[in-house]
Amino acid sequence: MLKKLYESTAGSYESLEEGCQFLNFKTNLFTLKEVFEMPAARVKNERGQEPWYVGWGNCHPDILANIRKYYAVPEFLPEDAEFPVTENLFFGYEMGAVMHLDYIPRLMWQGQVRGKKTWSLIPVPECENVCHKFQYYVEPGDVVLLDTRLWYHATSIPKGQFSMTVQSEYG
C-alpha cells in the first residue's frame, strides 16, 4: 500500500529530500525508494535475510491525507493542542532505535499499529535522584505519550516480529 501510494503521488519522494527526515537506524537502507525496492525475501524477513528497521516523516499533504484514513490521532489529547503537519512512520523487523533523546519542540505520541515493541527509558541526569529507569511493552492499539526530550529512550522488536508505529507531536 505505501509503495503504491508514494509511487502514484507526484512529489512524494522529493518531499523527503526537502526537509522530511529519513531514519535508517542501523540498516543499509538510505532512502525510502531503497526500502520499497528491497527483494521480497528481505521485506518478509525470511531466513538468511538481514533484518531492517526504518522511519521517516510524512510531509507531503496528499500522502498524509491518505495515510490518516487508517488511524486517528488519540482522542484523549487536549482539544486545543497544536499538532505539526508531519507524522512519522516506523517499521521493520527485529531492530528498533538505540538509546537517544529527541530534539523536538513538543511532546510525542506514538501508536503501535502492528506487532509488538519494548521501550526502555532512562531519565536525564537532572532527574536521576527522583526518576528511575524502566521498561514497558506495547501491542497493537497501545498509544505511548512521552516527553522524549527528558527521557532517554530505546525500542526493540522481538526476533522475527514485524512492528509498525505512527508517531507525531502535540503541545
PDB file of C-alpha atoms in Angstrom:
ATOM      1  CA  MET A   1       0.000   0.000   0.000  1.00  0.00           C
ATOM      2  CA  LEU A   2       2.677   2.554   0.983  1.00  0.00           C
ATOM      3  CA  LYS A   3       4.833   1.799  -2.035  1.00  0.00           C
ATOM      4  CA  LYS A   4       1.888   2.279  -4.423  1.00  0.00           C
ATOM      5  CA  LEU A   5       0.878   5.472  -2.620  1.00  0.00           C
ATOM      6  CA  TYR A   6       4.349   7.010  -2.896  1.00  0.00           C
ATOM      7  CA  GLU A   7       4.817   5.906  -6.498  1.00  0.00           C
ATOM      8  CA  SER A   8       1.448   7.315  -7.577  1.00  0.00           C
ATOM      9  CA  THR A   9       1.756  10.666  -5.764  1.00  0.00           C
ATOM     10  CA  ALA A  10       3.626  13.415  -7.599  1.00  0.00           C
ATOM     11  CA  GLY A  11       6.414  14.922  -5.497  1.00  0.00           C
ATOM     12  CA  SER A  12       6.189  12.330  -2.723  1.00  0.00           C
ATOM     13  CA  TYR A  13       9.831  11.250  -2.785  1.00  0.00           C
ATOM     14  CA  GLU A  14      11.002  14.832  -3.259  1.00  0.00           C
ATOM     15  CA  SER A  15       9.212  15.838  -0.043  1.00  0.00           C
ATOM     16  CA  LEU A  16      11.588  13.519   1.828  1.00  0.00           C
ATOM     17  CA  GLU A  17      14.565  15.267   0.270  1.00  0.00           C
ATOM     18  CA  GLU A  18      13.201  18.745   1.038  1.00  0.00           C
ATOM     19  CA  GLY A  19      13.055  18.574   4.813  1.00  0.00           C
ATOM     20  CA  CYS A  20      11.324  15.397   5.858  1.00  0.00           C
ATOM     21  CA  GLN A  21      13.687  13.137   7.695  1.00  0.00           C
ATOM     22  CA  PHE A  22      14.500   9.542   6.737  1.00  0.00           C
ATOM     23  CA  LEU A  23      15.977   7.428   9.544  1.00  0.00           C
ATOM     24  CA  ASN A  24      17.800   4.271   8.565  1.00  0.00           C
ATOM     25  CA  PHE A  25      18.815   3.360  12.126  1.00  0.00           C
ATOM     26  CA  LYS A  26      21.467   0.655  11.706  1.00  0.00           C
ATOM     27  CA  THR A  27      20.356  -0.669   8.326  1.00  0.00           C
ATOM     28  CA  ASN A  28      21.976  -0.310   4.927  1.00  0.00           C
ATOM     29  CA  LEU A  29      18.862   1.415   3.557  1.00  0.00           C
ATOM     30  CA  PHE A  30      19.342   5.131   2.957  1.00  0.00           C
ATOM     31  CA  THR A  31      16.208   6.225   1.102  1.00  0.00           C
ATOM     32  CA  LEU A  32      12.556   5.300   1.066  1.00  0.00           C
ATOM     33  CA  LYS A  33      12.962   4.188  -2.557  1.00  0.00           C
ATOM     34  CA  GLU A  34      15.571   1.654  -1.391  1.00  0.00           C
ATOM     35  CA  VAL A  35      13.103   0.341   1.203  1.00  0.00           C
ATOM     36  CA  PHE A  36      10.428  -0.101  -1.452  1.00  0.00           C
ATOM     37  CA  GLU A  37      12.929  -1.793  -3.810  1.00  0.00           C
ATOM     38  CA  MET A  38      14.054  -4.471  -1.329  1.00  0.00           C
ATOM     39  CA  PRO A  39      13.730  -8.073  -2.516  1.00  0.00           C
ATOM     40  CA  ALA A  40      10.523  -9.737  -1.294  1.00  0.00           C
ATOM     41  CA  ALA A  41      12.521 -12.186   0.840  1.00  0.00           C
ATOM     42  CA  ARG A  42      14.082  -9.331   2.802  1.00  0.00           C
ATOM     43  CA  VAL A  43      10.803  -7.430   3.072  1.00  0.00           C
ATOM     44  CA  LYS A  44       9.309 -10.522   4.742  1.00  0.00           C
ATOM     45  CA  ASN A  45      12.437 -11.133   6.855  1.00  0.00           C
ATOM     46  CA  GLU A  46      12.852 -14.674   5.544  1.00  0.00           C
ATOM     47  CA  ARG A  47      15.604 -16.893   6.912  1.00  0.00           C
ATOM     48  CA  GLY A  48      19.067 -15.699   5.921  1.00  0.00           C
ATOM     49  CA  GLN A  49      17.915 -12.142   5.213  1.00  0.00           C
ATOM     50  CA  GLU A  50      19.239  -9.116   7.053  1.00  0.00           C
ATOM     51  CA  PRO A  51      16.647  -7.540   9.384  1.00  0.00           C
ATOM     52  CA  TRP A  52      15.720  -3.929   8.720  1.00  0.00           C
ATOM     53  CA  TYR A  53      14.028  -1.058  10.539  1.00  0.00           C
ATOM     54  CA  VAL A  54      13.422   2.453   9.188  1.00  0.00           C
ATOM     55  CA  GLY A  55      11.410   5.564   9.900  1.00  0.00           C
ATOM     56  CA  TRP A  56      10.507   8.706   8.013  1.00  0.00           C
ATOM     57  CA  GLY A  57       8.451  11.849   8.205  1.00  0.00           C
ATOM     58  CA  ASN A  58       5.389  12.234   6.028  1.00  0.00           C
ATOM     59  CA  CYS A  59       5.400  15.859   4.879  1.00  0.00           C
ATOM     60  CA  HIS A  60       3.513  15.565   1.619  1.00  0.00           C
ATOM     61  CA  PRO A  61      -0.115  16.688   2.194  1.00  0.00           C
ATOM     62  CA  ASP A  62      -1.627  14.066  -0.139  1.00  0.00           C
ATOM     63  CA  ILE A  63       0.376  11.250   1.472  1.00  0.00           C
ATOM     64  CA  LEU A  64      -0.659  12.445   4.946  1.00  0.00           C
ATOM     65  CA  ALA A  65      -4.331  12.637   3.957  1.00  0.00           C
ATOM     66  CA  ASN A  66      -4.255   9.092   2.574  1.00  0.00           C
ATOM     67  CA  ILE A  67      -2.374   7.557   5.490  1.00  0.00           C
ATOM     68  CA  ARG A  68      -4.598   9.276   8.065  1.00  0.00           C
ATOM     69  CA  LYS A  69      -7.545   7.265   6.731  1.00  0.00           C
ATOM     70  CA  TYR A  70      -6.064   4.258   8.557  1.00  0.00           C
ATOM     71  CA  TYR A  71      -5.639   5.748  12.047  1.00  0.00           C
ATOM     72  CA  ALA A  72      -6.816   8.581  14.259  1.00  0.00           C
ATOM     73  CA  VAL A  73      -4.956  10.990  16.499  1.00  0.00           C
ATOM     74  CA  PRO A  74      -5.505   9.786  20.090  1.00  0.00           C
ATOM     75  CA  GLU A  75      -8.873  11.079  21.361  1.00  0.00           C
ATOM     76  CA  PHE A  76      -7.587  11.916  24.832  1.00  0.00           C
ATOM     77  CA  LEU A  77      -5.142  14.599  23.687  1.00  0.00           C
ATOM     78  CA  PRO A  78      -6.249  18.134  24.592  1.00  0.00           C
ATOM     79  CA  GLU A  79      -8.660  19.682  22.091  1.00  0.00           C
ATOM     80  CA  ASP A  80      -6.590  22.868  21.979  1.00  0.00           C
ATOM     81  CA  ALA A  81      -3.305  21.040  21.381  1.00  0.00           C
ATOM     82  CA  GLU A  82      -1.166  22.085  18.444  1.00  0.00           C
ATOM     83  CA  PHE A  83      -0.102  19.378  16.009  1.00  0.00           C
ATOM     84  CA  PRO A  84       2.634  19.563  13.363  1.00  0.00           C
ATOM     85  CA  VAL A  85       1.913  18.963   9.693  1.00  0.00           C
ATOM     86  CA  THR A  86       4.238  15.956   9.773  1.00  0.00           C
ATOM     87  CA  GLU A  87       3.697  12.490  11.151  1.00  0.00           C
ATOM     88  CA  ASN A  88       6.262   9.721  11.168  1.00  0.00           C
ATOM     89  CA  LEU A  89       6.102   6.033  10.350  1.00  0.00           C
ATOM     90  CA  PHE A  90       8.492   3.497  11.833  1.00  0.00           C
ATOM     91  CA  PHE A  91       8.524  -0.106  10.706  1.00  0.00           C
ATOM     92  CA  GLY A  92      10.642  -3.166  10.220  1.00  0.00           C
ATOM     93  CA  TYR A  93      11.873  -6.347  11.860  1.00  0.00           C
ATOM     94  CA  GLU A  94      13.879  -7.285  14.945  1.00  0.00           C
ATOM     95  CA  MET A  95      15.671  -3.996  15.436  1.00  0.00           C
ATOM     96  CA  GLY A  96      14.496  -0.678  16.837  1.00  0.00           C
ATOM     97  CA  ALA A  97      16.029   2.597  17.911  1.00  0.00           C
ATOM     98  CA  VAL A  98      19.186   2.911  20.012  1.00  0.00           C
ATOM     99  CA  MET A  99      19.119   4.915  23.263  1.00  0.00           C
ATOM    100  CA  HIS A 100      18.677   8.611  22.466  1.00  0.00           C
ATOM    101  CA  LEU A 101      16.917  11.886  23.280  1.00  0.00           C
ATOM    102  CA  ASP A 102      14.745  13.680  20.731  1.00  0.00           C
ATOM    103  CA  TYR A 103      15.268  17.344  19.990  1.00  0.00           C
ATOM    104  CA  ILE A 104      11.709  18.236  19.083  1.00  0.00           C
ATOM    105  CA  PRO A 105       9.561  21.225  20.096  1.00  0.00           C
ATOM    106  CA  ARG A 106       6.609  19.304  21.583  1.00  0.00           C
ATOM    107  CA  LEU A 107       5.625  16.194  23.487  1.00  0.00           C
ATOM    108  CA  MET A 108       5.447  12.959  21.497  1.00  0.00           C
ATOM    109  CA  TRP A 109       2.743  10.352  20.990  1.00  0.00           C
ATOM    110  CA  GLN A 110       3.298   7.037  19.250  1.00  0.00           C
ATOM    111  CA  GLY A 111       0.642   4.488  18.340  1.00  0.00           C
ATOM    112  CA  GLN A 112       1.514   0.835  17.864  1.00  0.00           C
ATOM    113  CA  VAL A 113      -0.286  -0.270  14.684  1.00  0.00           C
ATOM    114  CA  ARG A 114       1.127  -3.753  14.156  1.00  0.00           C
ATOM    115  CA  GLY A 115       3.452  -6.063  16.051  1.00  0.00           C
ATOM    116  CA  LYS A 116       4.965  -5.544  19.455  1.00  0.00           C
ATOM    117  CA  LYS A 117       7.756  -3.402  20.819  1.00  0.00           C
ATOM    118  CA  THR A 118       9.638  -2.942  24.097  1.00  0.00           C
ATOM    119  CA  TRP A 119      10.521   0.566  25.228  1.00  0.00           C
ATOM    120  CA  SER A 120      13.455   1.167  27.594  1.00  0.00           C
ATOM    121  CA  LEU A 121      13.606   4.547  29.342  1.00  0.00           C
ATOM    122  CA  ILE A 122      16.355   6.214  31.364  1.00  0.00           C
ATOM    123  CA  PRO A 123      15.923   9.671  32.932  1.00  0.00           C
ATOM    124  CA  VAL A 124      18.155  12.606  32.070  1.00  0.00           C
ATOM    125  CA  PRO A 125      20.842  13.250  34.722  1.00  0.00           C
ATOM    126  CA  GLU A 126      18.872  16.160  36.228  1.00  0.00           C
ATOM    127  CA  CYS A 127      16.104  13.747  37.221  1.00  0.00           C
ATOM    128  CA  GLU A 128      18.139  10.706  38.317  1.00  0.00           C
ATOM    129  CA  ASN A 129      17.598  11.398  42.037  1.00  0.00           C
ATOM    130  CA  VAL A 130      13.806  11.120  41.637  1.00  0.00           C
ATOM    131  CA  CYS A 131      13.220   9.281  38.375  1.00  0.00           C
ATOM    132  CA  HIS A 132      14.189   5.689  37.714  1.00  0.00           C
ATOM    133  CA  LYS A 133      14.804   3.714  34.557  1.00  0.00           C
ATOM    134  CA  PHE A 134      12.040   1.360  33.451  1.00  0.00           C
ATOM    135  CA  GLN A 135      10.701  -0.664  30.518  1.00  0.00           C
ATOM    136  CA  TYR A 136       7.273  -1.259  29.076  1.00  0.00           C
ATOM    137  CA  TYR A 137       5.827  -3.391  26.308  1.00  0.00           C
ATOM    138  CA  VAL A 138       3.339  -2.190  23.681  1.00  0.00           C
ATOM    139  CA  GLU A 139       0.973  -4.108  21.431  1.00  0.00           C
ATOM    140  CA  PRO A 140      -1.309  -3.026  18.559  1.00  0.00           C
ATOM    141  CA  GLY A 141      -3.707  -0.327  19.739  1.00  0.00           C
ATOM    142  CA  ASP A 142      -1.445   0.932  22.537  1.00  0.00           C
ATOM    143  CA  VAL A 143      -0.515   4.621  22.485  1.00  0.00           C
ATOM    144  CA  VAL A 144       2.579   5.994  24.207  1.00  0.00           C
ATOM    145  CA  LEU A 145       2.668   9.598  25.442  1.00  0.00           C
ATOM    146  CA  LEU A 146       6.189  10.625  26.346  1.00  0.00           C
ATOM    147  CA  ASP A 147       8.401  13.659  26.692  1.00  0.00           C
ATOM    148  CA  THR A 148      11.262  12.274  24.624  1.00  0.00           C
ATOM    149  CA  ARG A 149      13.245  15.423  25.362  1.00  0.00           C
ATOM    150  CA  LEU A 150      13.542  14.399  29.035  1.00  0.00           C
ATOM    151  CA  TRP A 151      13.734  10.628  28.832  1.00  0.00           C
ATOM    152  CA  TYR A 152      16.455   8.757  27.006  1.00  0.00           C
ATOM    153  CA  HIS A 153      14.636   6.012  25.167  1.00  0.00           C
ATOM    154  CA  ALA A 154      15.318   2.976  23.033  1.00  0.00           C
ATOM    155  CA  THR A 155      12.995   0.481  21.386  1.00  0.00           C
ATOM    156  CA  SER A 156      13.436  -3.157  20.473  1.00  0.00           C
ATOM    157  CA  ILE A 157      11.307  -5.538  18.449  1.00  0.00           C
ATOM    158  CA  PRO A 158      11.163  -9.254  19.303  1.00  0.00           C
ATOM    159  CA  LYS A 159      13.077 -11.592  16.990  1.00  0.00           C
ATOM    160  CA  GLY A 160      11.065 -12.500  13.899  1.00  0.00           C
ATOM    161  CA  GLN A 161       8.400  -9.859  14.614  1.00  0.00           C
ATOM    162  CA  PHE A 162       7.310  -7.016  12.335  1.00  0.00           C
ATOM    163  CA  SER A 163       6.471  -3.723  14.020  1.00  0.00           C
ATOM    164  CA  MET A 164       4.738  -0.644  12.624  1.00  0.00           C
ATOM    165  CA  THR A 165       4.068   2.566  14.531  1.00  0.00           C
ATOM    166  CA  VAL A 166       2.743   6.042  13.779  1.00  0.00           C
ATOM    167  CA  GLN A 167       4.318   8.930  15.671  1.00  0.00           C
ATOM    168  CA  SER A 168       3.662  12.630  15.963  1.00  0.00           C
ATOM    169  CA  GLU A 169       3.937  15.508  18.391  1.00  0.00           C
ATOM    170  CA  TYR A 170       1.444  17.625  20.279  1.00  0.00           C
ATOM    171  CA  GLY A 171       1.600  20.567  22.610  1.00  0.00           C
TER     172      GLY A 171
END
